Short mmCIF file of C-alpha atoms and ligand atoms in Angstrom, two decimals:
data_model
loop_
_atom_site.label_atom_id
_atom_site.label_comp_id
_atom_site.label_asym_id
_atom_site.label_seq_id
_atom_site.Cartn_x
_atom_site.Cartn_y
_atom_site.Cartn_z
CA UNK A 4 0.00 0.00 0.00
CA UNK A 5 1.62 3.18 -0.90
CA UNK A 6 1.82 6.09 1.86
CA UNK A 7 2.25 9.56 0.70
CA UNK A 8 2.84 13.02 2.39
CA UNK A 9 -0.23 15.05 0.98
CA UNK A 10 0.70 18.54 1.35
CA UNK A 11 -3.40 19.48 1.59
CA UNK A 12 -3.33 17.61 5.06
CA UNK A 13 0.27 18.13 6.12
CA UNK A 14 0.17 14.53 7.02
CA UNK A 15 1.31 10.80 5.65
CA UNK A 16 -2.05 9.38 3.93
CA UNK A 17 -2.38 6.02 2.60
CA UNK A 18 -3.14 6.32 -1.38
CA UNK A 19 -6.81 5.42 -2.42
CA UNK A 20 -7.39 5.86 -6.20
CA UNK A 21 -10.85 7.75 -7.21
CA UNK A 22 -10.91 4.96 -9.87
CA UNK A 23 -9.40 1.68 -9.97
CA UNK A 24 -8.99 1.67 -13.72
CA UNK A 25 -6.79 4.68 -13.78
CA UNK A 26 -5.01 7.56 -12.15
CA UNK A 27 -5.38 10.49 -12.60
CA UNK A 28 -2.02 12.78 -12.14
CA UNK A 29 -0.61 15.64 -12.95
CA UNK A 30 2.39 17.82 -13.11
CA UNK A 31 3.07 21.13 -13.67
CA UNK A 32 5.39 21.14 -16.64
CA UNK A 33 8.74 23.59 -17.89
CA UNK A 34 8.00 27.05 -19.44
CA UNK A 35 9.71 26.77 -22.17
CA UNK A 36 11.27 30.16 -22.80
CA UNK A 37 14.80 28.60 -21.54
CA UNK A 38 17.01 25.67 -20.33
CA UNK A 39 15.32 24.20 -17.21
CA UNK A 40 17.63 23.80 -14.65
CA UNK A 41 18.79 20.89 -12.46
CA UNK A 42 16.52 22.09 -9.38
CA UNK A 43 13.63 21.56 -11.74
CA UNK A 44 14.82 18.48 -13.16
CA UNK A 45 14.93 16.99 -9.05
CA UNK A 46 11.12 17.90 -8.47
CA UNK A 47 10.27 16.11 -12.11
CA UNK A 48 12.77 13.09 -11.01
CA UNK A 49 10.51 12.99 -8.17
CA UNK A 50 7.43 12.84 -10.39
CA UNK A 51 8.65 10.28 -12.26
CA UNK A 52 9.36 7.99 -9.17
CA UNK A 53 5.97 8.76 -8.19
CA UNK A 54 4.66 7.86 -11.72
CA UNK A 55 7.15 4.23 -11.91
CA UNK A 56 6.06 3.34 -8.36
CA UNK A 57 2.29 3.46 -9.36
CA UNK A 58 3.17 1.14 -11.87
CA UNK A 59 5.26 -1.09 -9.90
CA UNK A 60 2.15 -1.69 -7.89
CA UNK A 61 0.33 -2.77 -10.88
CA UNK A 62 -2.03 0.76 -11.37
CA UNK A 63 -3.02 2.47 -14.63
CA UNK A 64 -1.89 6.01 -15.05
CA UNK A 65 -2.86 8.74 -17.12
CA UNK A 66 -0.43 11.75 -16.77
CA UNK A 67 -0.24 14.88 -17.75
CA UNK A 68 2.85 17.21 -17.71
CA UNK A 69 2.02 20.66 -19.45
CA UNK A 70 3.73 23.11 -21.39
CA UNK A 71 3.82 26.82 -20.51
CA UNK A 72 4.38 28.49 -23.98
CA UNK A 73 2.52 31.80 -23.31
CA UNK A 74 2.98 34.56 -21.12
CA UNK A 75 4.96 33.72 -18.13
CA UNK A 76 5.19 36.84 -15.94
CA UNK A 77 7.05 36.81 -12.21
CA UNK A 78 3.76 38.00 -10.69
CA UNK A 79 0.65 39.76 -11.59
CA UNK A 80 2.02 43.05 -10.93
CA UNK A 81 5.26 42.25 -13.05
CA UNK A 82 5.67 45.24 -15.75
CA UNK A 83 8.88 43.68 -16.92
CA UNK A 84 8.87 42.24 -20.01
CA UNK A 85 7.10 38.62 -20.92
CA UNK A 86 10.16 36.70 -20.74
CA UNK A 87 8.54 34.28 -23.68
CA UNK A 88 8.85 37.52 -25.29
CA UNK A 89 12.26 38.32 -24.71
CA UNK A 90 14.24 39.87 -28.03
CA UNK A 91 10.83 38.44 -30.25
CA UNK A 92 8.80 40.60 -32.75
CA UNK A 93 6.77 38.56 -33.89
CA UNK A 94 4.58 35.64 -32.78
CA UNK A 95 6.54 33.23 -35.16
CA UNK A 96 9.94 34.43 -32.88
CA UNK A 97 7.96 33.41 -29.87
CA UNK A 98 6.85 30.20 -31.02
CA UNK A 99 10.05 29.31 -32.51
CA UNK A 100 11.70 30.08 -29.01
CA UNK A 101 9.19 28.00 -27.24
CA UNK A 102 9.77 25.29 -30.33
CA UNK A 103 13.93 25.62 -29.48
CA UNK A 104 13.24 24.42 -25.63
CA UNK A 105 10.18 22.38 -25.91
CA UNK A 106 12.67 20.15 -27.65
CA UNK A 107 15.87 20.77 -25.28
CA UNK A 108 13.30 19.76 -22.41
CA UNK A 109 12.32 16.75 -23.63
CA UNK A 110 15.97 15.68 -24.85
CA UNK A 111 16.57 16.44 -21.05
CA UNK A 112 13.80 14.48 -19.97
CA UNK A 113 14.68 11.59 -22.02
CA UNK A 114 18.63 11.69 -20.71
CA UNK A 115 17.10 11.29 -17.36
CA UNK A 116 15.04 8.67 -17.94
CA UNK A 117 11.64 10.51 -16.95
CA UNK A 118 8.85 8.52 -18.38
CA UNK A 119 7.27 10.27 -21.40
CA UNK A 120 3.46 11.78 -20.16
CA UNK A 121 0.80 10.47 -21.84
CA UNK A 122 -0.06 14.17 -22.70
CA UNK A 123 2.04 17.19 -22.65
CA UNK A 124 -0.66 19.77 -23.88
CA UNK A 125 0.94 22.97 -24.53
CA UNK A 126 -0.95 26.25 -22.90
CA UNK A 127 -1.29 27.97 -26.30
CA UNK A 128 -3.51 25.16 -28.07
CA UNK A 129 -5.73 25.54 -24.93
CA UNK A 130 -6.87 29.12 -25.03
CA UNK A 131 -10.52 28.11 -25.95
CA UNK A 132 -10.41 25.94 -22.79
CA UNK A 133 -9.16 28.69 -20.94
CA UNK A 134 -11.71 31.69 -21.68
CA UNK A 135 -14.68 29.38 -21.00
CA UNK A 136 -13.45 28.49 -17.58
CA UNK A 137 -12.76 32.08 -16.76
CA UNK A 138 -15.85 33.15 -18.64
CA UNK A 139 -17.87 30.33 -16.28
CA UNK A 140 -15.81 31.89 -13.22
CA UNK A 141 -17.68 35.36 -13.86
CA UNK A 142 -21.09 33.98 -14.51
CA UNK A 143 -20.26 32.42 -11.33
CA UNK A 144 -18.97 35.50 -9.31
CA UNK A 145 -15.54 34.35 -8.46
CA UNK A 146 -14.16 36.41 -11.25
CA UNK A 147 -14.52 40.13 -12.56
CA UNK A 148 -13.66 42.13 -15.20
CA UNK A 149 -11.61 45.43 -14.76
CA UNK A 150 -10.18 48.00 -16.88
CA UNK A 151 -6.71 46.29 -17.29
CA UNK A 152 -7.64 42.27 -16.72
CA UNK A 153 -9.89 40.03 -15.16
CA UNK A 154 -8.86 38.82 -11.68
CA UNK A 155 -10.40 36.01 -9.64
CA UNK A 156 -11.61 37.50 -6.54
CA UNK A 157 -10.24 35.48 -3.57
CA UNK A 158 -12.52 36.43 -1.15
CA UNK A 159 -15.06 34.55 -3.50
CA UNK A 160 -12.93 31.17 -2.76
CA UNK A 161 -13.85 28.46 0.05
CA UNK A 162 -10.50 28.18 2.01
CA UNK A 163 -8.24 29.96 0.12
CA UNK A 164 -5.10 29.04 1.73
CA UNK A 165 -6.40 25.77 2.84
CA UNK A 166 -3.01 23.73 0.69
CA UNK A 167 -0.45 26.27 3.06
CA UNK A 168 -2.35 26.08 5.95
CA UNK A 169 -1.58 29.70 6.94
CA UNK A 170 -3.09 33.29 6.65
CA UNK A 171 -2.01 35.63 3.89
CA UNK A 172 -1.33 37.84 6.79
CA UNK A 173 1.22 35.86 8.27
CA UNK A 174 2.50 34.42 5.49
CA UNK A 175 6.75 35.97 4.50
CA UNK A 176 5.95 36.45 0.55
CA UNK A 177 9.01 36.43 -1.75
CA UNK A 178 9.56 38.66 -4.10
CA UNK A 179 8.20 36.54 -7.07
CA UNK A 180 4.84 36.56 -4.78
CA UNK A 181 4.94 40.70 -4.11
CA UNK A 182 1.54 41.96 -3.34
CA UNK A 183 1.36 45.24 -5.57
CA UNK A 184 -1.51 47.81 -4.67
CA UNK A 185 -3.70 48.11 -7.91
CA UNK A 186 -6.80 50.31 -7.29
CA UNK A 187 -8.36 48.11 -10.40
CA UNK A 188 -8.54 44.94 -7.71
CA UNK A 189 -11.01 43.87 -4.96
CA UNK A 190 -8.75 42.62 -2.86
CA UNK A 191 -4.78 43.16 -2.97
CA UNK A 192 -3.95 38.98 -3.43
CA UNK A 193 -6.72 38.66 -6.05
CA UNK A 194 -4.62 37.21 -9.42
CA UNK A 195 -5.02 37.80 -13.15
CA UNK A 196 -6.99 34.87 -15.13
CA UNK A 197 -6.73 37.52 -18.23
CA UNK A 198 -4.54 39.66 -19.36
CA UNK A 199 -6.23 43.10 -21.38
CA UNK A 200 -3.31 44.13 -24.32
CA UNK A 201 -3.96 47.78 -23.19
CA UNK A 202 -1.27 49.78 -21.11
CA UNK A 203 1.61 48.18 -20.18
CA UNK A 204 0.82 44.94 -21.98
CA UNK A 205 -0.26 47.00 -25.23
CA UNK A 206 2.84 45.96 -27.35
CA UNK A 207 2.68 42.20 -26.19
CA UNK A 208 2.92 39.72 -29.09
CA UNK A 209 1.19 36.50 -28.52
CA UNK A 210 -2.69 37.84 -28.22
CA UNK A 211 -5.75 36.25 -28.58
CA UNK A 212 -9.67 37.24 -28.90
CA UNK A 213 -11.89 36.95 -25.88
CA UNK A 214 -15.26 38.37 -24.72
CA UNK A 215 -13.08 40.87 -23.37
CA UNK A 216 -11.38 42.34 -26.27
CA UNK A 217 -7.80 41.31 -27.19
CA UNK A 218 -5.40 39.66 -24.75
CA UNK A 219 -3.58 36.51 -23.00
CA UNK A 220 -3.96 34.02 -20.14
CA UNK A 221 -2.63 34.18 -16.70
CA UNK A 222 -0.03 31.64 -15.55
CA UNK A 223 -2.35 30.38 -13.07
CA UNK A 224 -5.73 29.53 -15.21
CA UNK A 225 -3.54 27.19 -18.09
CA UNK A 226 -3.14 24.30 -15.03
CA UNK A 227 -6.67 24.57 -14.02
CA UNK A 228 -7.87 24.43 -17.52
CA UNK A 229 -6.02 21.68 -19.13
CA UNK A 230 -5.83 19.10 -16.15
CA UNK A 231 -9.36 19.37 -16.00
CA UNK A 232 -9.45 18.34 -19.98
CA UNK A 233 -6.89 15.74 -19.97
CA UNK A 234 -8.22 14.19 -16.07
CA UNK A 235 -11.43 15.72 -15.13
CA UNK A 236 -13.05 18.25 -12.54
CA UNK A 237 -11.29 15.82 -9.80
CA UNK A 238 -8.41 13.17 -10.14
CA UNK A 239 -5.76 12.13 -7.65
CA UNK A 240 -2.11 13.35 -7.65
CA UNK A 241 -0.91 16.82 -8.38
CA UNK A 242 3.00 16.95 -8.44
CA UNK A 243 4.88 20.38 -7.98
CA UNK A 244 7.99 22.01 -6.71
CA UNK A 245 7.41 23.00 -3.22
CA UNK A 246 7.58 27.05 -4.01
CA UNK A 247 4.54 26.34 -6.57
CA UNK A 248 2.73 25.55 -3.85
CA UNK A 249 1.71 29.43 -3.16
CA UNK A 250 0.24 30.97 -5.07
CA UNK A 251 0.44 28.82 -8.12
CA UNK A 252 -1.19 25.73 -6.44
CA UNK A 253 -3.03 27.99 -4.05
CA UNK A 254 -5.17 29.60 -7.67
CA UNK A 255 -5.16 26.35 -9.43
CA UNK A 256 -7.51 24.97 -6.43
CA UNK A 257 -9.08 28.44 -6.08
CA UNK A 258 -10.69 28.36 -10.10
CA UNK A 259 -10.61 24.84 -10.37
CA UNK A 260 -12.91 24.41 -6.96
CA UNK A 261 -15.12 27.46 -7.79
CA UNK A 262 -15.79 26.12 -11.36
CA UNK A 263 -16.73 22.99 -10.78
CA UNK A 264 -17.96 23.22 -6.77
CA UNK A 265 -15.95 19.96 -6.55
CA UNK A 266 -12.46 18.93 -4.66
CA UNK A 267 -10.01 19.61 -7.42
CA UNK A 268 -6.82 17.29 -5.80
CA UNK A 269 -6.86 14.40 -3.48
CA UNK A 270 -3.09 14.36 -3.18
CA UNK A 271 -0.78 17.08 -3.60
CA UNK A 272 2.92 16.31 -3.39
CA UNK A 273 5.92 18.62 -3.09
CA UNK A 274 9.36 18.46 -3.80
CA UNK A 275 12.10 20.44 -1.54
CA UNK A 276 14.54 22.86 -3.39
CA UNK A 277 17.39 21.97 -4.75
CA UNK A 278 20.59 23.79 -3.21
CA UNK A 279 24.10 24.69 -4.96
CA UNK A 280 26.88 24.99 -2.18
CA UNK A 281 24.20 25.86 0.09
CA UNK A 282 22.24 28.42 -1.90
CA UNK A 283 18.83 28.16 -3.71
CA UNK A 284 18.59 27.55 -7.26
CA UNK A 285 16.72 29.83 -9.07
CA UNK A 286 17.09 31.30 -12.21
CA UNK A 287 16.87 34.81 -10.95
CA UNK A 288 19.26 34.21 -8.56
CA UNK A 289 21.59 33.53 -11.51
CA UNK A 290 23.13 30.49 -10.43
CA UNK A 291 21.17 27.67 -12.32
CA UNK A 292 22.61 24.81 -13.51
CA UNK A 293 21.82 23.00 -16.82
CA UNK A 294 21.95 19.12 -17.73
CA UNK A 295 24.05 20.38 -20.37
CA UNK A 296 26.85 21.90 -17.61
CA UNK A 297 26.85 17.98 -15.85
CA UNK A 298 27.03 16.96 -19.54
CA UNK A 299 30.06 19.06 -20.55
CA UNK A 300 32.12 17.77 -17.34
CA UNK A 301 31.60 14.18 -18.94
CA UNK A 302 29.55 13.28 -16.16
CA UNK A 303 26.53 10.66 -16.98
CA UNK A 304 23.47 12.52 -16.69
CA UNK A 305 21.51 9.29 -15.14
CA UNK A 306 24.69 10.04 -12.22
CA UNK A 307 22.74 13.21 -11.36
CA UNK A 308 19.36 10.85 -11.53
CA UNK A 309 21.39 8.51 -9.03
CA UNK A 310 22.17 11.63 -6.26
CA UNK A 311 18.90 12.53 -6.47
CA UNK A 312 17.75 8.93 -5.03
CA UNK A 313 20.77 9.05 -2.61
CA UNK A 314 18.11 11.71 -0.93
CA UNK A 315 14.52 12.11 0.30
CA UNK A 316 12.14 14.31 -1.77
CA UNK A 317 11.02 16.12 1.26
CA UNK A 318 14.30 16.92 2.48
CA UNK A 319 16.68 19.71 0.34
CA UNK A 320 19.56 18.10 -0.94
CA UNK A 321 22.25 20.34 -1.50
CA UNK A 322 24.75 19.77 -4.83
CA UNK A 323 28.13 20.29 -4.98
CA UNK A 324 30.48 18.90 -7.73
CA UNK A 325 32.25 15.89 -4.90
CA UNK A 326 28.64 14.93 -4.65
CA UNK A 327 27.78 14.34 -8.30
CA UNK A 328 31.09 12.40 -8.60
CA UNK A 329 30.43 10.28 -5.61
CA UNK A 330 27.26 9.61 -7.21
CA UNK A 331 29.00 8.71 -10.82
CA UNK A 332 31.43 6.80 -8.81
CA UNK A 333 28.20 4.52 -7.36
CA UNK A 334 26.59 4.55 -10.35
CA UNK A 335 30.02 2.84 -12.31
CA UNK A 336 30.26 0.42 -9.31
CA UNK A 337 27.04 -0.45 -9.73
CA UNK A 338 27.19 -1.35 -14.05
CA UNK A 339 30.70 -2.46 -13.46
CA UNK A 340 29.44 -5.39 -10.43
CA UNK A 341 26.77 -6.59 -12.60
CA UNK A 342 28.06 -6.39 -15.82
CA UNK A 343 29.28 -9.77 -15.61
CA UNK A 344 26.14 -11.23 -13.75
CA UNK A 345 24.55 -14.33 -15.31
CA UNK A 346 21.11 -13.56 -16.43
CA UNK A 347 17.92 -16.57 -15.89
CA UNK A 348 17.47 -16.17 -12.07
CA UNK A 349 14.61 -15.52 -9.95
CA UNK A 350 13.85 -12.30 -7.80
CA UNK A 351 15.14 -12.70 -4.29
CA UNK A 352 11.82 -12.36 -2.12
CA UNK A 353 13.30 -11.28 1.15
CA UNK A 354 14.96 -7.81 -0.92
CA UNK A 355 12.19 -7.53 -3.17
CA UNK A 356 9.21 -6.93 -0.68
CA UNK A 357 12.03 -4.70 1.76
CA UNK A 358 12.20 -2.91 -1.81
CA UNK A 359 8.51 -2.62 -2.44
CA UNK A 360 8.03 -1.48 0.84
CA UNK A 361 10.73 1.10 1.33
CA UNK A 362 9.37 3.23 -2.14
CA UNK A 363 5.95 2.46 -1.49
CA UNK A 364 7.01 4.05 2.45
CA UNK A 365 6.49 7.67 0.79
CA UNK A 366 8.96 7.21 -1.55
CA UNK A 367 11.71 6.50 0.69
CA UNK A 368 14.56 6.22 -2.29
CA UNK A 369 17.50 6.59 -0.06
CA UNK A 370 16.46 3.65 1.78
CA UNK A 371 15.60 1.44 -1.77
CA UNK A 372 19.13 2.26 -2.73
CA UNK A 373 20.26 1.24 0.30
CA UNK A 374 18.50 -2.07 0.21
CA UNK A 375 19.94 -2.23 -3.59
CA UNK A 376 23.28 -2.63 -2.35
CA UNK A 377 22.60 -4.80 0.57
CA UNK A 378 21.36 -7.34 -1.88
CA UNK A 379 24.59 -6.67 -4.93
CA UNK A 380 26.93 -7.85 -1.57
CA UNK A 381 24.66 -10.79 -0.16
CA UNK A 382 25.30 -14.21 -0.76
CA UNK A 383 23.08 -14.78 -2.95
CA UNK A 384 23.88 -16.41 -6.69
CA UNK A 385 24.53 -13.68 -9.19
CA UNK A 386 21.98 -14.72 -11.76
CA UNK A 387 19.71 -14.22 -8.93
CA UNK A 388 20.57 -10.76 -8.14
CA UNK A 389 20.25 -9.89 -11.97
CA UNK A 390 16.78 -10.48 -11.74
CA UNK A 391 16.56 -8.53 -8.54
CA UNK A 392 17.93 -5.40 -9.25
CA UNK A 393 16.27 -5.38 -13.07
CA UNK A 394 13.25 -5.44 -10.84
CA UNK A 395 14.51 -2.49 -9.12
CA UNK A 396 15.44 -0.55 -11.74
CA UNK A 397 11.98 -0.23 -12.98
CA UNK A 398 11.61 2.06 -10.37
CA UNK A 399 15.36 3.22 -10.32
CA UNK A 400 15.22 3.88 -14.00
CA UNK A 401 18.91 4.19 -13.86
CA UNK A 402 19.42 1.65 -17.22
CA UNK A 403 20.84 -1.48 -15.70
CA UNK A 404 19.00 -3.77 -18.41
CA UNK A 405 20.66 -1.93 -21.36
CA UNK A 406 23.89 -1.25 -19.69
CA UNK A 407 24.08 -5.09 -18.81
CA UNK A 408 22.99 -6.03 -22.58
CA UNK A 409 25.53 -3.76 -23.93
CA UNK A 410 28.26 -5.29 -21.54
CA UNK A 411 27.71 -8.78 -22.72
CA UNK A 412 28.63 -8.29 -26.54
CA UNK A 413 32.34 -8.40 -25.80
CA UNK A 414 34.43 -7.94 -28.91
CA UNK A 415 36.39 -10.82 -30.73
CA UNK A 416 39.85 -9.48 -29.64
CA UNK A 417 39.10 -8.71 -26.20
CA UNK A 418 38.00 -12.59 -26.14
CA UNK A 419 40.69 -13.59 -27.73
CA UNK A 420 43.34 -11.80 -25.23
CA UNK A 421 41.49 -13.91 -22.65
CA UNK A 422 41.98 -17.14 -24.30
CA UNK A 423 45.94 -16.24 -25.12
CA UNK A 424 46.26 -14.97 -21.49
CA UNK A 425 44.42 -18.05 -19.76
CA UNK A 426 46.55 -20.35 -22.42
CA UNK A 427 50.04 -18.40 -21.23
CA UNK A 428 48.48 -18.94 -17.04
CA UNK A 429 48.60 -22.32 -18.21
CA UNK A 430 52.30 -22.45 -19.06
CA UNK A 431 52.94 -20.59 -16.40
CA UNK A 432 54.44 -17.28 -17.66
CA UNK A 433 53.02 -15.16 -15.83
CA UNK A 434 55.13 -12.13 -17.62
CA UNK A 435 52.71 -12.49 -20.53
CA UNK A 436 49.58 -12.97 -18.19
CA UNK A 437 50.22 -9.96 -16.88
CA UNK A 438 51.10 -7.82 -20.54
CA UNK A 439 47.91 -9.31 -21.27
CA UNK A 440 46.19 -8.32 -18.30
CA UNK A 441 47.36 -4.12 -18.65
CA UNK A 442 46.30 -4.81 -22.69
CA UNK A 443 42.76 -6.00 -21.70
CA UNK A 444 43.34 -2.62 -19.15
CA UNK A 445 43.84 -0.44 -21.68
CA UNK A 446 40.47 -1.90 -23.87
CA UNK A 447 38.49 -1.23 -20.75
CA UNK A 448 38.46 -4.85 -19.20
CA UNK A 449 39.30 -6.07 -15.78
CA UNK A 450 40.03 -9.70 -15.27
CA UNK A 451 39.52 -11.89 -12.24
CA UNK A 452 41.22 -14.99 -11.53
CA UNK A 453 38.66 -17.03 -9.78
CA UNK A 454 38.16 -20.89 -8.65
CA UNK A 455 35.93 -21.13 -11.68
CA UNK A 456 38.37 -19.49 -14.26
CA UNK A 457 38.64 -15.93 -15.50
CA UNK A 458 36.24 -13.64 -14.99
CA UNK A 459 36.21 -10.17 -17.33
CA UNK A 460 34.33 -7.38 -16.39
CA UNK A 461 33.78 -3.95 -18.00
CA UNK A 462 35.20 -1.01 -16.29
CA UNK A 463 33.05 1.90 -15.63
CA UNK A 464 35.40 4.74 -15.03
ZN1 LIG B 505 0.83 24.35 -12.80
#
């Protein structure tokens, strides 16, 4: 039985599906105006473990990841520029921009081994979807029209700080979450569903017609509207980084609820930051970090995948180059121990229910790895720990099938430096045993000299 922390409850809750046939989750996705960075790759790691873990116990999923390809502003009150607009004149330049990442994100994804969502809708093909919720939102009286925008009016909403379980009043805002005084609002936190091209936003490219004249969507309403296309009015899992969870999360559940009068989430789970040498990543604190940077240091990207595990979701993990290497260090033991396993065993029962248990134990990774290598140094036959940890790895997603596949196509002269170098053990001359040995070094092969004859193994370094 899986346990998860649901942020809505602040407590450990055991998962119950709405249906049995399928799961509804979501995840709020990249906008795609740049590289994302490591810190966001962790929280989608962490979605992904979520996502394999539901499958390990045997459960249909339908998830959704979007795309946030239209006018991503730091708050409400930002008048900076639309950084999907940045250096664009025309909406081609925008949507060529959004093209250029769209792709780096999923090439990133994919390096990662996040499992591909079964939708990744993209906010600009959901406009329709998006006026007729906020349209429904004023016929409704949560939402009203103003001079500039229309706003939801949060004193309209039931709870509406019910996910942080505090009062706007004593709640430290960052600067991302600024309250700015607008004489055009109701109430100072009320947020923009629509955005009017009038004043500041006159020149802004990517515009669309609504029942109130020319404009764009708010960050906020894209979420509401397209997990509620893809999974319904109410589905199970909502996935986020844990500074989404105000006021992103906080307006998602404020439309979503007063549209449809329904609970929007049963289970919202949050990742903890990332840190770099202490700090918080963030792109405007201009120290993010790229797959690409752990890529140029010829580090294996699924070795950043592999720290991740090393720590719990809800705890920050800070980064720091020794780390990653450590990691990449683990991860080559790890490919290099059972490269030359024998494959046809069985799963070991005893480590495979500790496993199950330990991710299905709110997702307790750290612990799964642990019990990973526990079972690579137990007695048990090799062939039989094969089978284990492939079992593992669907969850791990760290590539021990392939690597191991790969491994076990060694080439004709490697093979045949083994056969010269067991014939010259034979003979005794141990001189050319050993030229052989530094030969088979240099080709990336370790031997072993074991009771049951040489063993070669591929080195990982
Ligand atoms: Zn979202």
């Amino acid at each position: 039985m899986l346990k998860l922390y649901n942020s809505l409850s602040r407590a450990i809750e055991t998962f119950k599906p709405i249906k049995k046939s399928e799961v509804g989750f979501y995840s709020c996705g990249p906008t795609v105006y740049d590289n994302v960075h490591v810190g966001n790759l962790r929280t989608l790691i962490l979605a992904d473990v979520l996502h394999r873990v539901l499958k390990f116990d045997g459960l249909k999923i339908n998830f959704v990841m979007n795309i946030t390809d239209v006018g991503h502003l730091t708050s409400d009150g930002d008048s900076g520029q639309d950084k999907m607009e940045k250096n664009a004149k025309t909406v081609e330049d925008v949507m060529a921009v959004a093209k250029k990442y769209t792709d780096a994100f999923l090439a990133d994804i994919k390096a990662i081994n996040i499992l591909t969502p079964d939708q990744l809708p993209k906010a600009s093909d959901h406009i329709k979807e998006q006026i007729e919720m906020i349209q429904s939102l004023i016929d409704k009286g949560f939402a009203y029209e103003s001079t500039d925008a229309v706003y939801f009016d949060i004193s309209k909403a039931k709870d509406y700080t019910k996910l942080i379980g505090q009062n706007l009043e004593d709640m430290k805002l960052g600067a991302r979450q600024e309250v700015v005084k607008d004489p055009n609002k109701h109430n100072d936190h009320d947020f923009v569903l629509w955005f009017k091209t009038v004043g500041r936003y006159e020149h802004h490219i990517q515009r669309w017609q609504s029942p109130w004249g020319e404009g764009f969507p708010g960050w906020h309403i894209e979420c509401s509207a397209m997990s509620r296309k893809y999974l319904g009015d109410h589905f199970d899992l909502h996935v986020g980084g844990v500074d989404l969870k105000f006021p992103h999360h906080t307006n998602e559940i404020a439309q979503s609820e007063g549209f449809s009068g329904k609970q929007f989430v049963n289970y919202w789970i949050h990742g903890e930051h990332l840190l770099i040498d202490q700090g918080k990543m963030a792109k405007s604190e201009g120290n993010f970090m790229t797959l690409q940077t752990v890529i140029d240091k010829g580090i294996n990207p699924l070795a950043y995948r592999y720290l991740t595990l090393t720590s719990h979701y809800r705890s920050k993990l800070n980064f720091t180059w020794d780390s990653l290497t450590a990691a990449q260090n683990a991860l080559n033991n790890l490919y290099q121990e059972i490269s030359s396993y024998p494959n046809e065993g069985k799963t070991i029962q005893e480590f495979s229910a500790a496993f199950k248990d330990a991710v299905n134990d709110d997702l307790d990774m750290p612990k799964g790895i642990a019990i990973m290598w526990d079972m690579i140094k137990s007695d048990n036959s090799e062939q039989d720990k094969l089978a284990t940890i492939f079992e593992f790895d669907k969850v791990l997603g760290l590539d021990l099938e392939k690597v191991w596949m790969t491994n076990k196509e060694i080439p004709v002269e490697v093979s045949n430096l083994v056969k010269d170098r067991d014939n010259a053990r034979t003979v005794r001359d141990f001189a050319k045993s050993d030229e052989i040995r530094k030969q088979l070094e240099e080709k990336g092969y370790e031997v072993d000299d074991t009771p049951d004859g040489t063993k070669l193994k591929k080195k990982f370094r």
